[in-house]
């Protein structure tokens, strides 16, 4: 019989490799972070010069622009989860998210009125909600569970690097090339991301091609579907088997019909999300990610204003100060490997301790002198190390917890992976932190000054240590109330 199987796409092995997929996810999170933070060092100057906003109102508009981004991200995450569940190809949600990002950047480029900036931030938030949910889900699909730590660290380091490097580049470009050049640079970043997304072949699509071309890699079940599934742990649940001897898929195969009948009924969205929120480890990890994002967005909101008022620096020098926060974000993959070896709780807990001490010590920066500037650079570097060390292990741990929860309760969660729903909650935590960070820091900065603001951020970082290290009963109790509310 003539083989009518479609040929593999050009450069199939490269385009479906985990290296290219990881690079595409890094580019996606970098793009979102870059567009989010690109105007942090520009707005304090462009709002007065270009938009005619009084100097006293500048902090208000900066905080609002950051807060609406987070709100849109929180709203966009559930939409993204639903879209991803319906799409056969993961590129489609990405393209929708990039379209929102491109439109938002055009609004920043062409808009003058402050309300246009707010609308642009809303589109950016929607884009981020889609990109993080789809991106992390795709990364988990492509990487083996035992190797997730370094790859999640690499993917999320794009977010940290983008958020923290954008004020530096934005400030320098704004000072030397003008307002329009800043957002032309942003459009170029979006286009590079678009090319990588179009080039990659997601794991689900790649598996179809490999199954059609090399059928020995798969075993056909009684219902005719090509899969690499086996009944694992005697729990009536189909679980993915790593590449190896295909005969392993025959274990307990006689129970396959019974298993399929058990999991045919998909659990409801609320059952999955509510169950996750009741889980100690998931709720603690989400709380840690929330606090981490609050710290990052708070730095974005108040640090440029503080530096401008204290050191009287220009936009370029103000943006360059963020390099001290940016460079440590590159250690994400290393942190991921350390968490694989020494455990998530230990590494993430150390990160929050370091961040708490360094943020609180920033209160010592009060004067415009050389020693204060040197101390500010050193402390911001430690803050950056703490933020990178605390986030990566938590994000990598979440899909593992989800898999364990599903294996323990196949009668509730069925066989369909719920990693997308978990990443939807993670994106929601990122968005909520982006809302709370600017609002809390701005409130503390205006009423308590720089010392009160840094003390508040330090206490928030301390509050994440106990949940991350052991799981917080109080946090779980609050989340249980939310999960049970219908």
Coordinates of C-alpha atoms in Angstrom, one line a residue, residues 15-267:
X15 CA 11.9 23.3 15.0
X16 CA 10.4 20.7 17.3
X17 CA 13.5 20.6 19.6
X18 CA 13.2 21.6 23.2
X19 CA 16.0 24.1 22.7
X20 CA 14.1 26.1 20.1
X21 CA 10.8 25.8 22.0
X22 CA 12.6 27.0 25.2
X23 CA 14.1 29.9 23.2
X24 CA 10.7 30.8 21.9
X25 CA 9.2 30.8 25.4
X26 CA 12.1 32.8 26.7
X27 CA 11.5 35.3 23.8
X28 CA 7.8 35.4 24.7
X29 CA 8.2 36.1 28.4
X30 CA 11.0 38.6 27.5
X31 CA 8.7 40.4 25.1
X32 CA 5.9 40.7 27.7
X33 CA 8.3 41.8 30.4
X34 CA 10.1 44.2 28.0
X35 CA 6.9 45.9 26.8
X36 CA 5.6 46.0 30.4
X37 CA 8.6 47.8 31.8
X38 CA 9.8 49.8 28.8
X39 CA 8.0 52.9 29.8
X40 CA 8.9 52.7 33.5
X41 CA 11.8 55.1 33.0
X42 CA 10.2 57.0 30.2
X43 CA 6.8 57.9 31.7
X44 CA 8.1 60.2 34.5
X45 CA 9.6 62.4 31.7
X46 CA 7.2 61.8 28.8
X47 CA 4.1 62.4 30.8
X48 CA 5.2 66.0 31.6
X49 CA 6.9 66.8 28.3
X50 CA 4.7 65.0 25.8
X51 CA 1.3 64.7 27.6
X52 CA 1.3 67.8 29.7
X53 CA 0.7 66.1 33.0
X54 CA 1.6 68.1 36.1
X55 CA 4.7 66.8 37.9
X56 CA 2.6 66.1 41.0
X57 CA 0.3 63.8 39.1
X58 CA 3.0 61.7 37.5
X59 CA 3.2 59.0 40.2
X60 CA -0.6 58.5 40.0
X61 CA -0.6 57.8 36.3
X62 CA 2.5 55.5 36.6
X63 CA 0.8 53.4 39.3
X64 CA -2.5 53.3 37.4
X65 CA -0.8 52.2 34.2
X66 CA 0.9 49.3 36.0
X67 CA -2.2 48.3 38.0
X68 CA -4.5 48.1 34.9
X69 CA -1.8 45.9 33.3
X70 CA -2.2 43.4 36.2
X71 CA -6.0 43.5 36.2
X72 CA -6.1 42.8 32.4
X73 CA -3.6 39.9 33.0
X74 CA -5.9 38.4 35.7
X75 CA -8.9 38.7 33.4
X76 CA -6.9 37.4 30.4
X77 CA -5.6 34.2 32.1
X78 CA -9.0 32.4 32.3
X79 CA -9.7 33.4 28.7
X80 CA -6.3 32.0 27.7
X81 CA -6.9 28.7 29.6
X82 CA -10.2 28.2 27.7
X83 CA -8.6 29.1 24.3
X84 CA -5.7 26.7 24.8
X85 CA -8.1 23.9 25.6
X86 CA -9.8 24.4 22.3
X87 CA -6.8 24.9 20.1
X88 CA -5.1 22.0 18.4
X89 CA -1.9 24.1 17.8
X90 CA -0.3 26.1 20.5
X91 CA 0.8 28.8 18.1
X92 CA -2.7 30.2 17.7
X93 CA -3.0 31.6 21.3
X94 CA 0.5 33.0 20.9
X95 CA -0.4 34.9 17.8
X96 CA -3.5 36.4 19.4
X97 CA -1.4 37.5 22.4
X98 CA 1.3 39.0 20.1
X99 CA -1.4 40.8 18.1
X100 CA -2.5 42.5 21.4
X101 CA 1.1 43.3 22.2
X102 CA 1.7 44.9 18.8
X103 CA -1.5 47.0 19.0
X104 CA -0.6 48.2 22.5
X105 CA 2.9 49.3 21.4
X106 CA 1.3 51.2 18.5
X107 CA -1.0 53.0 20.9
X108 CA 2.0 53.9 23.0
X109 CA 3.8 55.2 19.9
X110 CA 0.9 57.3 18.6
X111 CA -1.1 58.2 21.7
X112 CA -0.6 61.4 23.6
X113 CA -3.4 61.5 26.1
X114 CA -2.8 59.7 29.4
X115 CA -6.0 57.6 28.9
X116 CA -4.5 56.2 25.7
X117 CA -1.6 54.9 27.8
X118 CA -4.1 53.1 30.1
X119 CA -5.8 51.5 27.1
X120 CA -2.4 50.3 25.8
X121 CA -1.6 48.8 29.2
X122 CA -4.9 46.9 29.1
X123 CA -3.9 45.3 25.8
X124 CA -0.5 44.5 27.2
X125 CA -2.1 42.8 30.2
X126 CA -4.4 40.6 28.0
X127 CA -1.3 39.7 25.9
X128 CA 0.6 38.6 29.0
X129 CA -2.3 36.5 30.3
X130 CA -2.3 34.5 27.1
X131 CA 1.4 34.3 26.7
X132 CA 2.3 33.0 30.1
X133 CA -0.5 30.5 30.3
X134 CA 0.2 29.1 26.8
X135 CA 4.0 29.4 27.0
X136 CA 4.5 27.5 30.3
X137 CA 2.0 24.9 29.2
X138 CA 3.9 24.3 26.0
X139 CA 7.2 24.2 27.8
X140 CA 5.9 21.5 30.2
X141 CA 4.6 19.5 27.2
X142 CA 8.1 19.5 25.6
X143 CA 10.3 18.9 28.6
X144 CA 10.6 15.8 30.8
X145 CA 9.4 16.2 34.4
X146 CA 12.8 15.6 35.9
X147 CA 14.4 18.3 33.7
X148 CA 11.7 21.0 34.2
X149 CA 13.7 23.1 36.7
X150 CA 16.4 24.5 34.5
X151 CA 14.0 25.0 31.5
X152 CA 11.3 26.8 33.6
X153 CA 14.1 28.9 35.0
X154 CA 15.3 29.7 31.5
X155 CA 11.8 30.6 30.4
X156 CA 10.9 32.8 33.3
X157 CA 14.3 34.5 33.3
X158 CA 13.1 36.0 30.1
X159 CA 10.3 37.7 32.0
X160 CA 12.7 39.0 34.7
X161 CA 15.3 40.0 32.2
X162 CA 12.7 41.8 30.1
X163 CA 11.0 43.6 33.0
X164 CA 14.3 44.8 34.5
X165 CA 16.3 45.5 31.3
X166 CA 13.6 47.5 29.6
X167 CA 13.9 50.6 31.9
X168 CA 17.6 50.7 31.2
X169 CA 17.3 50.5 27.4
X170 CA 14.1 52.6 27.4
X171 CA 15.8 55.4 29.4
X172 CA 19.0 55.4 27.3
X173 CA 17.1 55.3 24.0
X174 CA 14.7 58.0 25.1
X175 CA 17.5 60.3 26.2
X176 CA 19.6 59.9 23.0
X177 CA 17.1 59.1 20.2
X178 CA 13.7 60.4 21.5
X179 CA 10.3 59.1 22.4
X180 CA 9.4 57.4 19.1
X181 CA 12.6 55.3 19.0
X182 CA 11.7 53.7 22.3
X183 CA 8.5 52.1 20.9
X184 CA 9.9 51.4 17.5
X185 CA 12.4 49.2 19.5
X186 CA 9.4 47.6 21.2
X187 CA 7.8 46.8 17.9
X188 CA 11.1 45.1 16.7
X189 CA 11.1 42.9 19.8
X190 CA 7.5 41.8 19.1
X191 CA 8.4 40.9 15.5
X192 CA 11.4 38.8 16.6
X193 CA 9.2 37.0 19.0
X194 CA 6.6 36.4 16.2
X195 CA 9.3 34.8 14.0
X196 CA 10.3 32.4 16.7
X197 CA 6.7 31.4 17.4
X198 CA 6.0 30.7 13.8
X199 CA 9.2 28.7 13.4
X200 CA 8.6 26.3 16.4
X201 CA 6.6 23.1 16.2
X202 CA 4.9 22.4 19.6
X203 CA 5.2 19.0 21.2
X204 CA 1.6 17.9 20.4
X205 CA 2.0 18.6 16.7
X206 CA 5.4 17.1 16.6
X207 CA 4.1 13.9 18.2
X208 CA 1.6 13.5 15.5
X209 CA 4.2 13.7 12.8
X210 CA 6.5 11.3 14.6
X211 CA 3.6 8.9 15.2
X212 CA 2.7 9.0 11.5
X213 CA 6.3 8.5 10.3
X214 CA 7.6 6.2 12.9
X215 CA 4.8 4.1 14.2
X216 CA 7.1 1.9 16.2
X217 CA 7.4 4.7 18.7
X218 CA 3.7 4.4 19.6
X219 CA 1.3 1.7 20.5
X220 CA -2.3 1.7 19.3
X221 CA -4.9 1.2 21.9
X222 CA -8.3 -0.5 21.4
X223 CA -9.9 2.8 20.4
X224 CA -7.5 3.3 17.5
X225 CA -5.8 6.5 19.0
X226 CA -2.0 6.7 18.7
X227 CA -0.5 7.3 22.1
X228 CA 2.3 6.4 24.4
X229 CA 0.1 5.6 27.4
X230 CA 0.1 2.9 30.1
X231 CA -1.8 2.2 33.2
X232 CA 0.4 3.4 36.0
X233 CA 0.4 2.7 39.7
X234 CA -2.7 0.5 39.4
X235 CA -4.8 3.7 39.8
X236 CA -6.9 3.4 36.6
X237 CA -5.2 6.3 35.0
X238 CA -3.4 6.7 31.7
X239 CA 0.0 8.2 32.3
X240 CA 2.7 9.3 29.9
X241 CA 5.6 6.8 29.5
X242 CA 9.1 8.1 28.6
X243 CA 10.8 6.9 25.4
X244 CA 11.9 3.3 25.9
X245 CA 10.7 -0.2 25.3
X246 CA 7.3 0.0 23.8
X247 CA 6.3 -3.3 25.4
X248 CA 6.0 -1.4 28.7
X249 CA 2.7 0.0 27.4
X250 CA 1.2 -3.5 27.6
X251 CA 1.3 -3.6 31.4
X252 CA -2.3 -3.8 32.8
X253 CA -3.5 -3.2 29.3
X254 CA -6.5 -5.4 30.0
X255 CA -7.8 -2.7 32.3
X256 CA -7.7 -0.1 29.6
X257 CA -11.4 -0.3 28.7
X258 CA -12.4 0.2 32.3
X259 CA -10.0 3.1 32.7
X260 CA -11.3 4.9 29.6
X261 CA -14.8 4.7 30.9
X262 CA -13.8 6.2 34.2
X263 CA -12.1 9.3 32.6
X264 CA -14.4 9.9 29.7
X265 CA -16.2 12.5 31.7
X266 CA -14.0 15.6 31.9
X267 CA -14.0 17.4 35.3

